[in-house]
Short mmCIF file of C-alpha atoms and ligand atoms in Angstrom, two decimals:
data_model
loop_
_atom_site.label_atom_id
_atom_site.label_comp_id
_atom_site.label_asym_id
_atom_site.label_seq_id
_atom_site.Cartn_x
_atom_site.Cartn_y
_atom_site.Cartn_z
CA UNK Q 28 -42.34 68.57 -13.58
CA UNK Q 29 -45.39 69.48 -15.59
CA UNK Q 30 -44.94 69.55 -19.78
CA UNK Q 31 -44.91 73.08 -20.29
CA UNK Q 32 -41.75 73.51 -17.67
CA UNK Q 33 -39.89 70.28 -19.28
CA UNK Q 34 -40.01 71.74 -22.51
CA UNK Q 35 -38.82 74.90 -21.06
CA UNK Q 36 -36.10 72.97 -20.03
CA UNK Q 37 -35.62 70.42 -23.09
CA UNK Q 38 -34.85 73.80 -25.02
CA UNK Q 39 -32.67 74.89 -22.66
CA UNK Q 40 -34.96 78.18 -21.59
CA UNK Q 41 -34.66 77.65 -17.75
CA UNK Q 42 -31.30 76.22 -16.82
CA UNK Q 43 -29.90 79.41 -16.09
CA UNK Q 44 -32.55 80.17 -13.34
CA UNK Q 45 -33.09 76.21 -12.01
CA UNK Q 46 -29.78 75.78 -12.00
CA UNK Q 47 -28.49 78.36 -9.41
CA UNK Q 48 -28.14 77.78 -5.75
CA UNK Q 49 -30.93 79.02 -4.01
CA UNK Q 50 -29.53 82.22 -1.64
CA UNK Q 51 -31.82 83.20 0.82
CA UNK Q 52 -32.21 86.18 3.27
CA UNK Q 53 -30.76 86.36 6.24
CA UNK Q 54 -34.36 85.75 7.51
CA UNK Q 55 -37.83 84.47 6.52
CA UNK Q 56 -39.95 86.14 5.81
CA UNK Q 57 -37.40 89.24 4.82
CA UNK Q 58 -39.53 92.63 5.84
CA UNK Q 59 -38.71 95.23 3.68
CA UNK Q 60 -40.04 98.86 5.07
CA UNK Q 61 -39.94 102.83 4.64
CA UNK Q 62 -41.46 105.70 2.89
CA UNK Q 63 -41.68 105.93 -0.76
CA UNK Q 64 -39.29 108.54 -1.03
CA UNK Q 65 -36.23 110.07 1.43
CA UNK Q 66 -38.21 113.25 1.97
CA UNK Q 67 -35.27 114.77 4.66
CA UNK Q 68 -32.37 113.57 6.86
CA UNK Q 69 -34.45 113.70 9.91
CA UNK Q 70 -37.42 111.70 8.66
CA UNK Q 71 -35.66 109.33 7.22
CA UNK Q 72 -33.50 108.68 10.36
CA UNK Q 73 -36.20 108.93 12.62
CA UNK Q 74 -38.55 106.42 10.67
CA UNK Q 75 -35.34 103.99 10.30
CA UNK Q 76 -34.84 103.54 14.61
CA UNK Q 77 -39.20 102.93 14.96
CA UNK Q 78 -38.75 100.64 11.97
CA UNK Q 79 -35.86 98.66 13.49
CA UNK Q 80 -37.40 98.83 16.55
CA UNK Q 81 -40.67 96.42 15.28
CA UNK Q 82 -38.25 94.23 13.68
CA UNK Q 83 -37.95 95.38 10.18
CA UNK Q 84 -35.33 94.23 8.81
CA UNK Q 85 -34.70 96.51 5.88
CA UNK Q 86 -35.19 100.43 4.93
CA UNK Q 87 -36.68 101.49 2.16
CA UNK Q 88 -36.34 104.75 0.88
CA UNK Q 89 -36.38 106.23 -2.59
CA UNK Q 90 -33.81 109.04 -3.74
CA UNK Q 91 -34.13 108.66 -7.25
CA UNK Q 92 -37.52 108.35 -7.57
CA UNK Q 93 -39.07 108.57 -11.34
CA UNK Q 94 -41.93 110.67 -11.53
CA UNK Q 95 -44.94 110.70 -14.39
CA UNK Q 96 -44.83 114.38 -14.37
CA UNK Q 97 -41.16 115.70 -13.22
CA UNK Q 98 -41.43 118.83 -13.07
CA UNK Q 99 -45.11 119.51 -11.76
CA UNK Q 100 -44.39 117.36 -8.91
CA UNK Q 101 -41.02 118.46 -8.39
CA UNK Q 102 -41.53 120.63 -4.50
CA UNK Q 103 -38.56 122.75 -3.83
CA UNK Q 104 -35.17 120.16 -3.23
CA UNK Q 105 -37.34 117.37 -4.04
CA UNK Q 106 -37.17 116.93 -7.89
CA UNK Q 107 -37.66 113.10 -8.78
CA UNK Q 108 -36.23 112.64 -4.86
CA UNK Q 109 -33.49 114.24 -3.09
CA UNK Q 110 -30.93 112.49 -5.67
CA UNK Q 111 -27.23 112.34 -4.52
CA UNK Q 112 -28.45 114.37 -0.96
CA UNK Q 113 -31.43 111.06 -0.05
CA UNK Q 114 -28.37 108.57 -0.47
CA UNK Q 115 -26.24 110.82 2.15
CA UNK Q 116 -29.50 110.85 4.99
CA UNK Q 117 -29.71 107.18 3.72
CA UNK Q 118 -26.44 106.45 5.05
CA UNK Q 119 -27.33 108.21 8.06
CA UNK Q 120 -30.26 106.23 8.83
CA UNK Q 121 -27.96 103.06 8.30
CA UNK Q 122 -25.79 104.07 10.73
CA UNK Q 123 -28.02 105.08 13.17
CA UNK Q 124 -30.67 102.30 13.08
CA UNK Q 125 -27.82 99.30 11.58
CA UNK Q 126 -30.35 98.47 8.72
CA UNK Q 127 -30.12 97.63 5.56
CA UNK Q 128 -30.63 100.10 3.04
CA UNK Q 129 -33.07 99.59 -0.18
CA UNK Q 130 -33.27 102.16 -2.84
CA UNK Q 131 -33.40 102.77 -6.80
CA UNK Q 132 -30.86 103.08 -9.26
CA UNK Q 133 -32.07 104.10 -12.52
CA UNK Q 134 -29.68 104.35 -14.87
CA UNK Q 135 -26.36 102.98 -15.26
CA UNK Q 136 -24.31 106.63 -14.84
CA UNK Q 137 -25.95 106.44 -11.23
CA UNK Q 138 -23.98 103.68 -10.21
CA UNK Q 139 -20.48 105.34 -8.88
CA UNK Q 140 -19.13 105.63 -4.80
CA UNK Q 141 -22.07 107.24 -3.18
CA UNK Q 142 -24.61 105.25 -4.33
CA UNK Q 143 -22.20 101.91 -3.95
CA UNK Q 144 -22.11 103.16 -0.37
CA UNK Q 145 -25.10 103.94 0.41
CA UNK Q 146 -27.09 101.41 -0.95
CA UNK Q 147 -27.37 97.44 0.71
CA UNK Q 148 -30.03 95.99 -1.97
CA UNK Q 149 -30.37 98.06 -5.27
CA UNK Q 150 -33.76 98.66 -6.59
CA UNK Q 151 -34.63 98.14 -9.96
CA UNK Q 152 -37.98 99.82 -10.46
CA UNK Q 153 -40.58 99.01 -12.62
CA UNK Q 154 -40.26 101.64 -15.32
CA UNK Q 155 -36.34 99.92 -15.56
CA UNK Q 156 -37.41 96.34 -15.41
CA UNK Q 157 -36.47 95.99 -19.39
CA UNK Q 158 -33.55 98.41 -19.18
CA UNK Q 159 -30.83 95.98 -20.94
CA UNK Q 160 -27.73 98.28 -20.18
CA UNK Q 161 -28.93 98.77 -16.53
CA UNK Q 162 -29.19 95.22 -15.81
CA UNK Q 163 -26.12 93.86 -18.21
CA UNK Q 164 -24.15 96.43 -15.34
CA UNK Q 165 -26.12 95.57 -12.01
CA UNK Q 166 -24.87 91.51 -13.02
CA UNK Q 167 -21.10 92.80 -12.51
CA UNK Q 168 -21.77 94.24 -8.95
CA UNK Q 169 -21.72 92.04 -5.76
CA UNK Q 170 -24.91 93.48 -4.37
CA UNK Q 171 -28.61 91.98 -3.74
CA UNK Q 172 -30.52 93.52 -6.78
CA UNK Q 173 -34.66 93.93 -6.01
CA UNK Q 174 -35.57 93.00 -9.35
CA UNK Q 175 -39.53 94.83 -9.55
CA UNK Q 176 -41.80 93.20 -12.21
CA UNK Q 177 -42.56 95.67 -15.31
CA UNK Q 178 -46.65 96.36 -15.04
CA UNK Q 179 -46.94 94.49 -18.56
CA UNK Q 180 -44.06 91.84 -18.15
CA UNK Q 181 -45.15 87.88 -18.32
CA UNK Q 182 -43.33 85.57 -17.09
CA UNK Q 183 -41.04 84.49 -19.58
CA UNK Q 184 -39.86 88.05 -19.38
CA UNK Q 185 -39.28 88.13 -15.92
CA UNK Q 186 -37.37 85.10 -16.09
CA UNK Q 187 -35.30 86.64 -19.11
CA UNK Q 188 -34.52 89.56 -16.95
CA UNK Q 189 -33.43 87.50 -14.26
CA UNK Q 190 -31.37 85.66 -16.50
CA UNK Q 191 -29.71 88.70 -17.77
CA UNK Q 192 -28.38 89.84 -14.35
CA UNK Q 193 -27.69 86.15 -13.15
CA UNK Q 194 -25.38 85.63 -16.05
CA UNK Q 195 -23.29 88.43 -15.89
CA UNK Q 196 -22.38 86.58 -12.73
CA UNK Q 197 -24.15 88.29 -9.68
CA UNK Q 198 -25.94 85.52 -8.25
CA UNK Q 199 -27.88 87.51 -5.86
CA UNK Q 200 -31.48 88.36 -7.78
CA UNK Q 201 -35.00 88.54 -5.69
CA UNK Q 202 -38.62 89.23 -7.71
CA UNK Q 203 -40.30 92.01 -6.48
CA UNK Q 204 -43.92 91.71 -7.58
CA UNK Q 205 -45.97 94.87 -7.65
CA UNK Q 206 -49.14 94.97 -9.30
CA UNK Q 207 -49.69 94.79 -13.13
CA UNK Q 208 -51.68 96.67 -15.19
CA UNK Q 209 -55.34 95.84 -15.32
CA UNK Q 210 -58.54 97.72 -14.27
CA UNK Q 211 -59.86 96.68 -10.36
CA UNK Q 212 -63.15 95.53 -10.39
CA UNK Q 213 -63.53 98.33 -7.53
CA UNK Q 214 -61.64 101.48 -8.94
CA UNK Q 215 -64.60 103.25 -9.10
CA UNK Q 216 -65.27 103.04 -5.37
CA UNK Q 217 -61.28 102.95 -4.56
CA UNK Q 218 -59.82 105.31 -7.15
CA UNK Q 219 -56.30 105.09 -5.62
CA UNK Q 220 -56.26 101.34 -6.79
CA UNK Q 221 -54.49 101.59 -9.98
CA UNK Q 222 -52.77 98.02 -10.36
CA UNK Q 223 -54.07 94.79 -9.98
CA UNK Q 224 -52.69 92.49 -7.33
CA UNK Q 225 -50.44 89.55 -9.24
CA UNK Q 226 -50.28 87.02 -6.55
CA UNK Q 227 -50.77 84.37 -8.43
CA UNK Q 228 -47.48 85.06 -10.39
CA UNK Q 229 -45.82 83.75 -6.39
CA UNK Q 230 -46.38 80.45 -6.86
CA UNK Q 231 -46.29 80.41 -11.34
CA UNK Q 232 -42.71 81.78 -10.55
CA UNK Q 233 -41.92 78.99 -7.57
CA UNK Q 234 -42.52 76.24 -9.90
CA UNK Q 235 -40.03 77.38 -12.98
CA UNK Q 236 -37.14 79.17 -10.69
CA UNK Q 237 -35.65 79.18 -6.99
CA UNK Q 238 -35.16 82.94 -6.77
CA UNK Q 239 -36.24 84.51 -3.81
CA UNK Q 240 -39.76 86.80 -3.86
CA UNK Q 241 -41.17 89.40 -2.25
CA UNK Q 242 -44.11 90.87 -2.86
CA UNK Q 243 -44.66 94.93 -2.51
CA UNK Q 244 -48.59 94.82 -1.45
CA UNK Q 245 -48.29 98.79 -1.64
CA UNK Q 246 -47.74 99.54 -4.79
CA UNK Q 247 -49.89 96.37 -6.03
CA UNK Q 248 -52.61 98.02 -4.26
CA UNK Q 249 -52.56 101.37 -4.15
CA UNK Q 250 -54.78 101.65 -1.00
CA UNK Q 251 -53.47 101.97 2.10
CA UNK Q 252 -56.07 99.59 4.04
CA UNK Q 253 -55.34 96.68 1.58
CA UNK Q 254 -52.11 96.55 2.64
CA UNK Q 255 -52.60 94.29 5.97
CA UNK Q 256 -54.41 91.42 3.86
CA UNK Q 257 -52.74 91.24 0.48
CA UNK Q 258 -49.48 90.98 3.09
CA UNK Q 259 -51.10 88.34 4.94
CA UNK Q 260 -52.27 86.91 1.25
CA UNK Q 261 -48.69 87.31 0.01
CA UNK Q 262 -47.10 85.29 2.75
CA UNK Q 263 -49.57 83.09 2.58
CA UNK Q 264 -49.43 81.84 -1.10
CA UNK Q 265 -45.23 81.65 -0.83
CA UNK Q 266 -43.33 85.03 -1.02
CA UNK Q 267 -40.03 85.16 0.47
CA UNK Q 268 -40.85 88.50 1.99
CA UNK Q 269 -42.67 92.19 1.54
CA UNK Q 270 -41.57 95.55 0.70
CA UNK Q 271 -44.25 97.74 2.37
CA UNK Q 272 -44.04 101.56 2.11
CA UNK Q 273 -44.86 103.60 5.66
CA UNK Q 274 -44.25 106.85 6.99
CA UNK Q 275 -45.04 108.66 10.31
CA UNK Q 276 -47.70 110.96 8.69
CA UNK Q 277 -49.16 109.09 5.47
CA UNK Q 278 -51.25 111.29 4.41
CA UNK Q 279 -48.70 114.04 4.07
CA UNK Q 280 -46.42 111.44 1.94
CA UNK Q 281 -44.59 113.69 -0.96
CA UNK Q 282 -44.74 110.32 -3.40
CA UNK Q 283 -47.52 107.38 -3.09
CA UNK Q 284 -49.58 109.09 -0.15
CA UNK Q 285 -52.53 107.17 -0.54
CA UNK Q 286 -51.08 103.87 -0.15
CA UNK Q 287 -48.59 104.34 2.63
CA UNK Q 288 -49.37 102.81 6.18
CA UNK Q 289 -48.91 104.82 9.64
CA UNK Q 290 -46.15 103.49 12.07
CA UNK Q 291 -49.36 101.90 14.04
CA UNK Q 292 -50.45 99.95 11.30
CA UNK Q 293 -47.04 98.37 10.48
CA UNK Q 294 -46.49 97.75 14.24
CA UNK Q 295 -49.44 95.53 13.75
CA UNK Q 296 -48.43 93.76 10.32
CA UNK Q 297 -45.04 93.34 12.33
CA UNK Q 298 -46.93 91.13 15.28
CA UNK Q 299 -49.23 89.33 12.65
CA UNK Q 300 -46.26 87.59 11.42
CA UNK Q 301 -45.61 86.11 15.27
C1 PEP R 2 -41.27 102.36 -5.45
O1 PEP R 2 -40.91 101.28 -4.97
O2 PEP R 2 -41.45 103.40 -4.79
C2 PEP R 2 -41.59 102.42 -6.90
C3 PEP R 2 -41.45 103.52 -7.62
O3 PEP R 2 -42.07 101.26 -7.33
P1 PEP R 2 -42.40 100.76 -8.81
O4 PEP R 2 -41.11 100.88 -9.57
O5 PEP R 2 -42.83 99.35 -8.57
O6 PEP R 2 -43.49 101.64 -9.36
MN1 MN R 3 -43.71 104.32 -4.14
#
């Protein structure tokens, strides 16, 4: 144990987080896939069967989805996601494909029946990653919460976040790490690149806690053709898993078009893992 972690400890900063028994996924690495946002009850089932069918082993989908601007990218139904209608094709897709559902809660009124049923592993997004009252209620619930890294948190703040659910006594936390703010080197050239990768923070984090982490190399890039190596990278360097958006017509994505992958592409992330 290196200085800085025993002093952690000597002041009593990480027993909360070293002391918990490590829970894992059903399966390692824990794949994580799906389009940034439920866009319609057919696409989401549809995407959900070719998912399941390359061995994905959880959907993705966002109905509450926050949105910088949210009303000039609201498009018709779709205003910050399909809300309380995305959670009802969600459950669809669940019981048409058997997976797993992952998708965001955002605020604490938004946990109630639907969303309890419709929703496997909640997602705590970014913007939310410091939102006290959301996380003092996800530690009550018996769910897997997808904790995702604030842009600006370090890492004694992503351990105090993990802390807060953990000891309101839901054991079941996992890291999502997804880019941090911080101006690529190559935005210029790339201008869809607007995070910095924060792989590093994989193996920081594995040294101080045993939670489980999986690394979204989507949002982290931005760019949909750095998805297939920062996953390979991710893996690589210790994450439990990845959370990687796709949809069957990227380009046409209503949320995050630029860095979702085709079906094609994940089919081939799926038999790089083999
Ligand atoms: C998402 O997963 O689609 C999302 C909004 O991610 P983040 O909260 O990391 O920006
Ligand atoms: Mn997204």
């Amino acid at each position: 144990m290196n200085a800085f972690i025993k002093n952690l400890k000597e002041q009593g900063k990480l027993d909360l987080v070293l002391d918990q028994n490590r829970w894992n996924f059903e399966k390692a690495p824990f794949i994580i896939s799906g389009p940034c946002s439920v866009e319609s009850e057919e696409m989401i089932v549809d995407i959900s069967l070719s998912l399941k069918e390359l061995g994905v082993d959880a959907l993705r989908g966002g109905a509450y989805k926050p949105c910088t601007f949210p009303v000039k990218e609201s498009i018709g139904n779709w205003k910050e996601g399909l809300r309380e209608d995305g959670l009802k094709f969600l459950i669809s897709a669940r019981e048409e494909s058997g997976l797993p559902i992952v998708s965001e809660l955002m605020d604490p009124r938004q946990i109630n029946e639907l969303s309890m049923d419709a929703i496997d592993i909640i997602q705590v997004g970014t913007r939310n990653f410091q939102n006290y009252s959301l996380l003092d209620e996800l530690g009550k619930l018996d769910k897997i919460i997808l904790l995702k890294r604030g842009t600006w948190a370090t890492i004694d703040e992503i351990l105090g976040a993990v802390e807060r659910i953990l000891s309101g006594g839901n054991q079941k936390v996992a890291i999502c790490l997804r880019g941090v703010v911080g101006m690529p080197s190559y935005r210029h050239v790339f201008p869809s690149t607007r995070w910095a990768p924060d792989l590093m923070m994989i193996p920081a984090l594995k040294e101080l806690c045993n939670i489980p982490i999986i690394y979204d190399p989507s949002h982290s890039t931005g760019y949909r053709n750095f998805v297939p190596p920062v996953s390979k990278a991710a893996l690589a360097i210790g994450a439990d898993g990845l959370a990687i958006e796709s949809h069957p017509n990227p380009e046409k994505s209503i949320s995050d078009p630029d860095q979702a992958v085709s079906l094609d592409t994940m089919a081939s992330i799926m038999k790089d893992l083999n």
